[in-house]
């Protein structure tokens, strides 16, 4: 994007095309399900990355070109400040949205039979998404479920519900 802008002197098309690519990649991320392959996830993230690479640096350049030289420092620092604030607020808001939606979805997706037969602390562990990414935590959770009568079936049903609930919560954020 920088080379194209340097050679042509035009950046508006790159910013618009990059933004369109970001939207397309985010839409792809919003269609994920528990059955989505790693290849699809990586492809969607690469698409978002290409869009960001084509548009974000050029936006900084456009801002700098629109202002007089004496204001470049103020403009650059203000731009970085608001990006940081936006990123911080975005993580907080969307993290809260995922957590809240995961809790609501689990209440809906875990069958009543599993809820009735599982102690609250084990059900509470299902609200921690990192369990799915940490094999030792997942093994500990499975061992705890296996101490219950019919524990393996309860565990399998609960983990399936957790995957579906988390998938729906995360895809909402990408959408």
Coordinates of C-alpha atoms in Angstrom, one line a residue:
X1 CA 0.0 0.0 0.0
X2 CA 2.8 2.4 0.8
X3 CA 4.6 1.6 -2.5
X4 CA 1.4 2.1 -4.5
X5 CA 0.7 5.4 -2.7
X6 CA 4.3 6.6 -3.3
X7 CA 4.1 5.8 -7.0
X8 CA 0.7 7.1 -7.7
X9 CA 0.2 9.8 -5.1
X10 CA -3.4 8.5 -4.6
X11 CA -4.5 6.8 -1.4
X12 CA -8.3 7.1 -1.3
X13 CA -8.8 3.9 -3.4
X14 CA -6.5 1.9 -1.2
X15 CA -8.2 3.1 2.0
X16 CA -11.7 2.2 0.6
X17 CA -10.5 -1.1 -0.8
X18 CA -8.7 -2.0 2.4
X19 CA -11.8 -1.1 4.4
X20 CA -14.0 -3.3 2.2
X21 CA -11.5 -6.2 2.6
X22 CA -11.7 -5.7 6.4
X23 CA -15.5 -5.8 6.3
X24 CA -15.3 -9.0 4.2
X25 CA -12.9 -10.7 6.5
X26 CA -14.9 -9.7 9.6
X27 CA -18.0 -11.1 7.9
X28 CA -16.1 -14.4 7.4
X29 CA -15.2 -14.4 11.0
X30 CA -18.8 -13.8 12.0
X31 CA -19.9 -17.0 10.2
X32 CA -17.7 -19.3 12.3
X33 CA -19.2 -22.3 14.1
X34 CA -17.7 -25.0 16.3
X35 CA -17.1 -27.0 13.1
X36 CA -15.0 -24.3 11.4
X37 CA -11.6 -25.5 10.3
X38 CA -8.3 -24.0 11.3
X39 CA -7.7 -23.3 7.6
X40 CA -10.8 -21.2 7.3
X41 CA -10.0 -19.3 10.5
X42 CA -6.5 -18.6 9.3
X43 CA -7.7 -17.5 5.9
X44 CA -10.2 -15.1 7.4
X45 CA -7.6 -13.6 9.7
X46 CA -5.2 -13.2 6.8
X47 CA -7.9 -11.3 4.8
X48 CA -8.5 -9.0 7.7
X49 CA -4.8 -8.5 8.0
X50 CA -4.5 -7.6 4.3
X51 CA -7.3 -5.1 4.7
X52 CA -5.7 -3.5 7.7
X53 CA -2.3 -3.4 6.1
X54 CA -3.7 -1.7 3.0
X55 CA -5.8 1.0 4.9
X56 CA -4.4 1.7 8.4
X57 CA -1.0 3.1 7.5
X58 CA -2.4 5.1 4.6
X59 CA -4.9 6.8 7.0
X60 CA -2.0 8.1 9.0
X61 CA -0.4 9.4 5.9
X62 CA -3.6 11.0 4.7
X63 CA -4.0 12.7 8.0
X64 CA -0.4 14.0 7.9
X65 CA -0.8 15.3 4.3
X66 CA -4.0 17.2 5.3
X67 CA -2.4 19.3 8.0
X68 CA 0.3 22.0 8.0
X69 CA 3.8 20.9 9.1
X70 CA 3.6 22.7 12.5
X71 CA 0.7 20.5 13.5
X72 CA 2.1 17.1 12.5
X73 CA 3.3 16.2 16.0
X74 CA 0.0 17.1 17.6
X75 CA -2.0 15.2 15.0
X76 CA 0.2 12.1 15.1
X77 CA 0.1 11.9 18.9
X78 CA -3.6 12.6 19.0
X79 CA -4.2 9.9 16.4
X80 CA -2.2 7.4 18.4
X81 CA -3.9 8.4 21.7
X82 CA -7.3 7.9 20.3
X83 CA -6.3 4.6 18.7
X84 CA -5.1 3.4 22.1
X85 CA -8.3 4.6 23.8
X86 CA -10.4 3.0 21.1
X87 CA -8.6 -0.3 21.4
X88 CA -8.8 -0.3 25.2
X89 CA -12.5 0.5 25.2
X90 CA -13.1 -2.0 22.4
X91 CA -11.5 -4.8 24.3
X92 CA -13.5 -3.9 27.4
X93 CA -16.8 -3.6 25.7
X94 CA -16.5 -6.6 23.4
X95 CA -15.0 -8.7 26.1
X96 CA -18.0 -7.9 28.3
X97 CA -20.3 -8.7 25.5
X98 CA -18.7 -12.1 24.9
X99 CA -18.7 -12.9 28.6
X100 CA -22.4 -11.9 29.0
X101 CA -23.5 -13.6 25.8
X102 CA -21.6 -16.8 26.8
X103 CA -23.3 -16.9 30.1
X104 CA -26.8 -16.4 28.5
X105 CA -26.1 -18.9 25.8
X106 CA -24.9 -21.5 28.4
X107 CA -28.1 -21.1 30.3
X108 CA -30.0 -21.8 27.1
X109 CA -27.8 -24.5 25.7
X110 CA -27.0 -26.8 28.6
X111 CA -29.8 -29.3 28.9
X112 CA -31.7 -29.2 32.2
X113 CA -30.7 -32.8 32.9
X114 CA -27.0 -31.8 32.8
X115 CA -27.7 -28.7 34.9
X116 CA -29.6 -30.8 37.5
X117 CA -26.8 -33.4 37.8
X118 CA -23.8 -31.1 37.8
X119 CA -22.5 -29.2 40.8
X120 CA -22.6 -25.4 40.4
X121 CA -18.8 -25.0 40.5
X122 CA -18.4 -27.4 37.5
X123 CA -21.0 -25.5 35.6
X124 CA -19.2 -22.2 36.5
X125 CA -16.0 -23.6 35.1
X126 CA -17.8 -23.9 31.7
X127 CA -18.0 -20.1 31.6
X128 CA -14.3 -19.8 31.3
X129 CA -13.5 -20.0 27.6
X130 CA -9.8 -20.6 28.2
X131 CA -10.7 -24.1 29.4
X132 CA -11.1 -25.1 25.7
X133 CA -7.6 -23.9 24.9
X134 CA -5.8 -25.4 27.9
X135 CA -5.5 -29.2 27.6
X136 CA -4.6 -29.6 31.3
X137 CA -7.6 -27.5 32.4
X138 CA -9.8 -29.5 30.1
X139 CA -8.5 -32.7 31.5
X140 CA -9.0 -31.5 35.1
X141 CA -12.6 -30.5 34.2
X142 CA -13.2 -33.9 32.6
X143 CA -11.8 -35.7 35.6
X144 CA -14.1 -33.7 37.9
X145 CA -17.1 -34.6 35.7
X146 CA -16.1 -38.3 35.7
X147 CA -16.5 -38.4 39.5
X148 CA -20.2 -37.9 38.9
X149 CA -22.6 -40.7 37.9
X150 CA -22.7 -40.7 34.1
X151 CA -19.9 -38.1 34.2
X152 CA -18.5 -38.7 30.7
X153 CA -21.8 -38.2 29.0
X154 CA -22.4 -35.1 31.2
X155 CA -19.0 -33.8 30.3
X156 CA -19.4 -34.4 26.5
X157 CA -22.8 -32.7 26.5
X158 CA -21.6 -29.7 28.6
X159 CA -18.5 -29.2 26.4
X160 CA -20.5 -29.4 23.2
X161 CA -22.9 -26.8 24.7
X162 CA -19.9 -24.6 25.7
X163 CA -18.4 -24.7 22.2
X164 CA -21.7 -23.7 20.6
X165 CA -22.4 -21.0 23.2
X166 CA -18.8 -19.6 22.8
X167 CA -19.0 -19.7 19.1
X168 CA -22.2 -17.7 19.0
X169 CA -20.9 -15.2 21.5
X170 CA -17.6 -14.6 19.5
X171 CA -19.3 -14.5 16.1
X172 CA -21.6 -11.8 17.4
X173 CA -18.6 -9.6 18.3
X174 CA -17.1 -10.1 14.8
X175 CA -20.4 -9.2 13.2

